[in-house]
Coordinates of C-alpha atoms in Angstrom, one line a residue:
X5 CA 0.0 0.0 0.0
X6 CA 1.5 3.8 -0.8
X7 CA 2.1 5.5 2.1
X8 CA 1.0 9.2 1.1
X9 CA 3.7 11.6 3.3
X10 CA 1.3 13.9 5.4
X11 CA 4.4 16.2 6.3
X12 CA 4.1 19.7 4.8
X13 CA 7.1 20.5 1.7
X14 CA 9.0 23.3 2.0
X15 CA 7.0 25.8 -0.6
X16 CA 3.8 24.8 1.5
X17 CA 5.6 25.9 5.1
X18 CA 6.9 28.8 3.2
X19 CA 3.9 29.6 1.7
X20 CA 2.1 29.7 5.2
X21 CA 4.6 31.5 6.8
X22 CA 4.2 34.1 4.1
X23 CA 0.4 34.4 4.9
X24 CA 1.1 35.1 8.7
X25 CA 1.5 38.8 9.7
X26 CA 4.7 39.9 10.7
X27 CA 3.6 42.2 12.9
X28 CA 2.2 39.0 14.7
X29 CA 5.1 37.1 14.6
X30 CA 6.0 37.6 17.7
X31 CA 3.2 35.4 19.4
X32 CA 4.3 32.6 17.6
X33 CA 7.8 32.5 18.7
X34 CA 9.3 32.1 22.2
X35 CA 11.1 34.7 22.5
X36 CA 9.2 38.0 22.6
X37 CA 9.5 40.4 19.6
X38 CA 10.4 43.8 20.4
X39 CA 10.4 45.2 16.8
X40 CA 7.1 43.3 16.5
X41 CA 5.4 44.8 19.2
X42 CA 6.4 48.5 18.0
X43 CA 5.3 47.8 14.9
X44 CA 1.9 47.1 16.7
X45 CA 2.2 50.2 18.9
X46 CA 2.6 52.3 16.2
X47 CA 0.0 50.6 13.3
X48 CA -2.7 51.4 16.9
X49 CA -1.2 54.6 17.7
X50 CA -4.8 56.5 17.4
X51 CA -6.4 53.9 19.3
X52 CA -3.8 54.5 22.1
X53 CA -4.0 58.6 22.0
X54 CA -7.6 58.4 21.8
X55 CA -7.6 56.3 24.8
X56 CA -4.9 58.6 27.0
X57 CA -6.7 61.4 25.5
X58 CA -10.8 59.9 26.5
X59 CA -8.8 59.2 30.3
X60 CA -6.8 62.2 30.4
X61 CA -10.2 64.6 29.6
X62 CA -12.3 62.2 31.8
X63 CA -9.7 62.5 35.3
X64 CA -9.9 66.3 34.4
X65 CA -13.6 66.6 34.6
X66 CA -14.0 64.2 37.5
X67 CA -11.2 66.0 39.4
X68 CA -13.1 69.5 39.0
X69 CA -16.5 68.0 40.4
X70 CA -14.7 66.4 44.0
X71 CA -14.7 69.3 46.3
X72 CA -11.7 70.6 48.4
X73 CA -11.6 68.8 51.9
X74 CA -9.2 70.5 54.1
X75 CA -7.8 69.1 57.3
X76 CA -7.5 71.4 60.3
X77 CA -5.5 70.0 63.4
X78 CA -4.9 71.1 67.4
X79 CA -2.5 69.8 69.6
X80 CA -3.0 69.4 73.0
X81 CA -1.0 69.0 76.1
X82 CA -1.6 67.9 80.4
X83 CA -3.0 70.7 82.1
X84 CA -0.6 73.0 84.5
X85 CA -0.8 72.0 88.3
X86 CA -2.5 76.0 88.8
X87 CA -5.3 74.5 86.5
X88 CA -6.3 71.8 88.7
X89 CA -4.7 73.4 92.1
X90 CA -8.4 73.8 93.3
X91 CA -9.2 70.0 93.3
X92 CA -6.3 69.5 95.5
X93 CA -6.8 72.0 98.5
X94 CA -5.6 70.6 102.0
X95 CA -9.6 69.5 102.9
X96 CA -10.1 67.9 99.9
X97 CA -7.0 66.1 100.1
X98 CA -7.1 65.3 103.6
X99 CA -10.5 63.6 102.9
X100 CA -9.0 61.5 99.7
X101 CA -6.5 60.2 102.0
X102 CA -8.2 58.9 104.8
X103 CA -10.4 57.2 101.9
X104 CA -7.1 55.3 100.8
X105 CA -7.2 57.2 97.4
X106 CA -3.8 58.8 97.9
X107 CA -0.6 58.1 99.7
X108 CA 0.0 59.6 103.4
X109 CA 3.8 60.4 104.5
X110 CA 4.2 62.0 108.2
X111 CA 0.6 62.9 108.2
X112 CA 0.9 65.2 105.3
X113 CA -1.6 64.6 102.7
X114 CA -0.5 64.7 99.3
X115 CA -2.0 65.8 96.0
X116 CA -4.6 63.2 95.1
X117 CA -5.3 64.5 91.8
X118 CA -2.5 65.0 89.0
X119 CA -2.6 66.8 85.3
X120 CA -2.4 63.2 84.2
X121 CA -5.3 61.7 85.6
X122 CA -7.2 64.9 84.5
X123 CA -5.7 64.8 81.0
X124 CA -6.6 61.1 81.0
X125 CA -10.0 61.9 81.3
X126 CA -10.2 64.6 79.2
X127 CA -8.9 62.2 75.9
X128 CA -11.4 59.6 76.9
X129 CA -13.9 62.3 76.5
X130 CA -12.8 63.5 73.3
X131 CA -14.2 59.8 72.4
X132 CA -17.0 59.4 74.1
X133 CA -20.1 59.5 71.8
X134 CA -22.4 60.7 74.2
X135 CA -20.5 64.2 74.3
X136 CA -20.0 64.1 70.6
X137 CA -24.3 64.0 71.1
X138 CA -24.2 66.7 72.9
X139 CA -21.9 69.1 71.3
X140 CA -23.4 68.5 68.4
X141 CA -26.8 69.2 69.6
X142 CA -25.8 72.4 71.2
X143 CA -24.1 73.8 68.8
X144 CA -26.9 73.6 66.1
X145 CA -24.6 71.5 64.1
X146 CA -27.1 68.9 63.1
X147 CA -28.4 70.8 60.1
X148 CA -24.8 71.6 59.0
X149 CA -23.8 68.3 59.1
X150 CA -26.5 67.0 57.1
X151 CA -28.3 69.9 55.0
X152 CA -30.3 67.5 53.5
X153 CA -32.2 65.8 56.5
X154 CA -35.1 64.1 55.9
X155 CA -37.7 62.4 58.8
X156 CA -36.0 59.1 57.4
X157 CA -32.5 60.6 58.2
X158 CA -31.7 59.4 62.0
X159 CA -29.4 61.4 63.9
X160 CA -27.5 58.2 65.1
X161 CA -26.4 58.4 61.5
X162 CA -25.5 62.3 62.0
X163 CA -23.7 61.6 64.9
X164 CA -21.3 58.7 62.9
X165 CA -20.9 61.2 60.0
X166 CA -19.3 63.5 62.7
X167 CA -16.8 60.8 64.1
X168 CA -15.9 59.2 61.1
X169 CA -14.3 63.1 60.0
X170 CA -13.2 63.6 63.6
X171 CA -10.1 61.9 64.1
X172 CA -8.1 61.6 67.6
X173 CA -4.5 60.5 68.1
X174 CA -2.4 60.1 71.1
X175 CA 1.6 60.1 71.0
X176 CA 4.4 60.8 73.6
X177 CA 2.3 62.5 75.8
X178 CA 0.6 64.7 73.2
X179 CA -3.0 64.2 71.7
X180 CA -3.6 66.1 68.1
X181 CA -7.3 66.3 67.0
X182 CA -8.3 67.0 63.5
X183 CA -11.2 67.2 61.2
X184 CA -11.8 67.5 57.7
X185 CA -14.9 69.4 56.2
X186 CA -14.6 71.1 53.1
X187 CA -15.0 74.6 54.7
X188 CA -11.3 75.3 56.1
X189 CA -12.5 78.1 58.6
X190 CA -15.4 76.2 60.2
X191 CA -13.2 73.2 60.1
X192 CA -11.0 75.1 62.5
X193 CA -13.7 76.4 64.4
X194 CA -15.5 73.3 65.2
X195 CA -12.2 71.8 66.2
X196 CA -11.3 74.6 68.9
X197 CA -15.3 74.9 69.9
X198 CA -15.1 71.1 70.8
X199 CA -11.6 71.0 72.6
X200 CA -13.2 74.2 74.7
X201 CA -16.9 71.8 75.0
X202 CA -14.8 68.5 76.7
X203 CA -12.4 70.9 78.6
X204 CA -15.5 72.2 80.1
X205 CA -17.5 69.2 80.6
X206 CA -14.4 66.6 81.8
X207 CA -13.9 69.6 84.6
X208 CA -17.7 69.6 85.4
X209 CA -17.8 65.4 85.5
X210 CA -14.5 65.8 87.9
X211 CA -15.8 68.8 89.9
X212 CA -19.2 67.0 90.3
X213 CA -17.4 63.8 91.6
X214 CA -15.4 65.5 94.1
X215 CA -18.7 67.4 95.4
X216 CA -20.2 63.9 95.4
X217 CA -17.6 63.0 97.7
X218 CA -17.2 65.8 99.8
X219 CA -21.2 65.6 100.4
X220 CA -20.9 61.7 101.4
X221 CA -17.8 62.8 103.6
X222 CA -19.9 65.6 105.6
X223 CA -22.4 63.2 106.1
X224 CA -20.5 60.6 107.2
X225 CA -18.5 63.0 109.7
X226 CA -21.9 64.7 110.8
X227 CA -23.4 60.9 111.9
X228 CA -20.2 59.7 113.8
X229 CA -20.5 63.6 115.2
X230 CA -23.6 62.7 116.5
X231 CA -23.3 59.3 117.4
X232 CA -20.4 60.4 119.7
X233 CA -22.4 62.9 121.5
X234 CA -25.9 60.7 121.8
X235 CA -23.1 58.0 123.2
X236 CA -21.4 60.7 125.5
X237 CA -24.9 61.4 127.2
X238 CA -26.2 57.7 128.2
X239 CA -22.2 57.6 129.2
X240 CA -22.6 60.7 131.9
X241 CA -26.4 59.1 132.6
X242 CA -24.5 56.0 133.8
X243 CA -22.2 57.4 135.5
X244 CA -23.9 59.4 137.5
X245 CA -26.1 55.9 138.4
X246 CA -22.8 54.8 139.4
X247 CA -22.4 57.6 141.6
X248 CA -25.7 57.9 143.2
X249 CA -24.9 54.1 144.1
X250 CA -22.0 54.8 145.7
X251 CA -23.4 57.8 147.4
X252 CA -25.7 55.9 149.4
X253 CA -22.6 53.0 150.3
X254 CA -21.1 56.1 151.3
X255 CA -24.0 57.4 153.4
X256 CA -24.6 54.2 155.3
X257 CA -21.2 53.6 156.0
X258 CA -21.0 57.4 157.4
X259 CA -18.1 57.8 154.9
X260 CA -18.6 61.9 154.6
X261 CA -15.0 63.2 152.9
X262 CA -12.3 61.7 150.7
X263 CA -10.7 58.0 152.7
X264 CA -7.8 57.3 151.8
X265 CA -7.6 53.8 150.7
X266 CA -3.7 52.9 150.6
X267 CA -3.7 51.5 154.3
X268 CA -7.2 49.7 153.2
X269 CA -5.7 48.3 150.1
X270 CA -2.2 47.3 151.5
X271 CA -4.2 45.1 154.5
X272 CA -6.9 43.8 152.6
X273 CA -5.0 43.3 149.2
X274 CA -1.6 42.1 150.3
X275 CA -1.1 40.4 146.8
X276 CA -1.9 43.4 144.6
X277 CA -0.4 46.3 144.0
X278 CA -1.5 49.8 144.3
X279 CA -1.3 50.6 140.5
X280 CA -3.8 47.5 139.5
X281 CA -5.7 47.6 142.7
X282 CA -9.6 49.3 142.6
X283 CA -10.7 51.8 145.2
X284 CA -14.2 51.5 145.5
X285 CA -16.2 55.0 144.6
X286 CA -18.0 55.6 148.2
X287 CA -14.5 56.2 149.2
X288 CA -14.9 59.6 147.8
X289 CA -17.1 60.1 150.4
X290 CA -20.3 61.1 150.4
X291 CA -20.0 64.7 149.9
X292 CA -17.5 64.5 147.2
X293 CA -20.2 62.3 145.2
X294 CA -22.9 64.5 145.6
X295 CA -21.3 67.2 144.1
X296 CA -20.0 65.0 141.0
X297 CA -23.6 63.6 140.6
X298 CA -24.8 67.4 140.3
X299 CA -22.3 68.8 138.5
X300 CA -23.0 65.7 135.8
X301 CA -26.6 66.9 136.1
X302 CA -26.4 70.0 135.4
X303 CA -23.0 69.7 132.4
X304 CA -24.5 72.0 129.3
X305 CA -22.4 70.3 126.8
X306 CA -21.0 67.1 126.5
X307 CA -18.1 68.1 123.7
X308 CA -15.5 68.7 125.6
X309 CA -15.2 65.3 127.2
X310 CA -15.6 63.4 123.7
X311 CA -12.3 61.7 122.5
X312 CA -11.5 63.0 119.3
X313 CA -14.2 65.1 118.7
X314 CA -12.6 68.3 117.7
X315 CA -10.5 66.6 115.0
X316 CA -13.8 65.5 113.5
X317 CA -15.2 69.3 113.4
X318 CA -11.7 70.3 112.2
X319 CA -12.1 68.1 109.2
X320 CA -15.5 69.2 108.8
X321 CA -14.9 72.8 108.7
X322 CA -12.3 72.6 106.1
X323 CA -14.5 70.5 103.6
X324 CA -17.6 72.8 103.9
X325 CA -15.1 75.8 103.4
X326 CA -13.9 73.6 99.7
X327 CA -15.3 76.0 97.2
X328 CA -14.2 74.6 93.5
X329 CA -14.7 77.3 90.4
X330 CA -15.3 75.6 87.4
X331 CA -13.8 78.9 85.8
X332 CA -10.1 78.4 87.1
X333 CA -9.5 75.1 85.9
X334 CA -9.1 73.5 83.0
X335 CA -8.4 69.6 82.0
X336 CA -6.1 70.7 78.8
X337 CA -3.4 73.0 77.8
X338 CA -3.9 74.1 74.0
X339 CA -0.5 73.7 73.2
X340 CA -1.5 74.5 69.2
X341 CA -5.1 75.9 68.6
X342 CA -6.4 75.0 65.2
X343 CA -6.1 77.5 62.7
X344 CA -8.1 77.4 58.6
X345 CA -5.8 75.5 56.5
X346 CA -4.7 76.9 53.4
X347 CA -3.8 73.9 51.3
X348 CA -6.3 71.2 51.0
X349 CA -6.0 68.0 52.2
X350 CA -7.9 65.8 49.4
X351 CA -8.7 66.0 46.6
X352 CA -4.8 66.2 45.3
X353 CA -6.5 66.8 41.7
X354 CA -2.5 66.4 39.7
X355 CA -2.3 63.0 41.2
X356 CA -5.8 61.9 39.9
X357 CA -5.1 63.0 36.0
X358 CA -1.6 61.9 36.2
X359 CA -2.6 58.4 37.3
X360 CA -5.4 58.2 34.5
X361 CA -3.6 59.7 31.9
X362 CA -0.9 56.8 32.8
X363 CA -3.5 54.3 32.9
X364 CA -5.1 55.4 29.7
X365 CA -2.2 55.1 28.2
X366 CA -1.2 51.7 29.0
X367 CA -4.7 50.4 28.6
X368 CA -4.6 52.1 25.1
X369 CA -1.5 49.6 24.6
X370 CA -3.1 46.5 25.9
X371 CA -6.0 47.5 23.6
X372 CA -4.2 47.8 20.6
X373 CA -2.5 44.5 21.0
X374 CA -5.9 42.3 21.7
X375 CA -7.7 44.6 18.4
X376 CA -4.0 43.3 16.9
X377 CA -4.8 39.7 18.2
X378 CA -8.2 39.3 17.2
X379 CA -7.4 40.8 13.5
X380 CA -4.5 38.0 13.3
X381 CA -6.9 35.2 14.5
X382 CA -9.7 36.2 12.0
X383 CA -7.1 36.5 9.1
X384 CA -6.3 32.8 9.9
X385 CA -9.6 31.4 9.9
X386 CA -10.0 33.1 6.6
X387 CA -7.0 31.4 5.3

């Protein structure tokens, strides 16, 4: 049987190679083409220029419609002692101390409160949402935030809008605050408005604990007061009981003045000394006792004779003189008030037409080479 040779001769693999397009070539080889692919570049130039052109015009008109948003910024620092000397006066501290809320040395109270602890609280403020409700509320800032409101708008939504473009950061000590609204003068105004809101309302929260605690502290002082003085009465009423008793030992035993007991004590106690040994009260005779019994009767004030009772009024006196003004403090020092920024912070409109003028180009290219594959794919099936 002939075999019929099904390899291609050399005209017919010349003949097919003449039919393929040069500027194709390239996809056919290993190798990549570069001649090839610039004689693709520039057959499809127009389809690339249109293409950077279309993006080029297209990033210009976009970039125009975005509106400026600028970014203003305050730093802020602890609070000086002076602005937070008022929450430390010697009451107040004296009171702290005996709670176990700050450290005693040689009966000298310390400071209980420091510019850190106050600046603590003011940067937890700065986040809390429940003051971000309230500044914005009081400030009339609803309507600015969201011209636009509608019955379907909520306000929980107002009040994210107004965190997501508030922004807090703490380093090294130092908190910055910024915000960006597309209005650089009420962007620096709402910035230094709400730094001046949480001053004032992390000093009223501190100011209001400490009244809190001075209140509890008077009261509790006022009841042990009292307690001691109710106690120091039934004490006098029982001791003069005691004396009345011993009065009438005295009286029947015709014991009128003052015995003296040592010779009593040394015969009948020979085992007991003097310092541990008890005279009885009708020693004092009977006389002697009827005076103290009146004189017990008749006491207008039982104050004197209470243990430890004046250092109880002391302390009392100096926390109902504590008188803290909510003017002279403050939980911040502005170290940089925010001022209207001049340059904008976004849009940066030369980046965005740059970058699509770039990408327009190079998806012009890749454009031009898959228009340059189909073409070569059609021409073979035609062949």
């Amino acid at each position: 049987m002939q075999q019929v040779d099904t390899k291609d001769s050399p005209a017919q693999n010349q003949h097919q190679s003449a039919n393929i397009s040069p500027h194709f070539q390239y996809f056919e080889d290993e190798n990549i083409d570069l001649y090839a692919m610039y004689l693709i570049i520039w057959r499809r130039k127009w389809v690339i220029i249109t293409l950077t052109v279309v993006a080029a015009i297209s990033s210009v008109f976009y970039a125009l419609q975005l509106n400026y948003v600028y970014k203003a910024e305050a730093l802020l620092l602890p609070p000086n002692t002076k602005d937070i000397q008022a929450m430390n006066v010697l009451g107040l501290q004296k009171t702290l101390a005996e709670e176990g809320r700050v450290p005693v040395s040689n009966s000298i109270y310390v400071s209980g409160i420091t510019a850190i602890d106050v600046f603590k609280k003011f940067n937890q403020n700065l986040n809390s949402r429940s003051l971000h409700r309230k500044y914005i509320e009081e400030y009339g800032l609803l309507e600015l935030l969201s011209p636009k409101q509608t019955e379907e708008t909520r306000k929980e939504d107002i009040y994210k809008v107004f965190s997501e473009i508030l922004s807090i950061e703490e380093r090294n000590g130092i908190s910055s605050i910024k915000i960006e609204l597309e209005e650089p003068h009420t962007a620096a105004q709402w910035i230094n408005d709400f730094v001046e809101f949480v001053d004032r309302e992390t000093i009223s929260m501190l100011v209001d604990n400490l009244d809190n605690t001075i209140k509890n502290k008077i009261k509790d002082i006022e009841y042990t007061v009292e307690s001691k003085r109710e106690l120091a009465i039934k004490r006098r009423e029982d001791q003069i009981i005691r004396y009345i008793e011993a009065s009438k030992i005295a009286d029947s035993l015709g014991i009128v003045r003052r015995v003296d007991a040592t010779n009593i004590i040394q015969n009948t106690q020979m085992n007991v000394g003097l310092e541990t040994a008890t005279t009885p009260l009708y020693y004092l005779g009977y006389e002697a006792l009827m005076t103290e019994i009146e004189i017990l009767r008749n006491r207008e004030s039982d104050d004197p004779f209470i243990i430890g009772l004046r250092d109880l009024q002391e302390q009392l006196a100096m926390l109902k003189s504590v008188k803290l003004d909510e003017g002279k403090m403050h939980a911040v020092l502005i170290d940089q008030a925010a001022y209207p920024p001049k340059i904008p912070f976004r849009p940066n409109r030369k980046m965005i037409v740059s970058l699509s003028t770039v990408g327009g180009f190079f998806a012009g290219i890749l454009l031009a080479f898959f228009i340059e594959y189909v073409q070569n794919i059609r021409r073979k099936n035609y062949e």
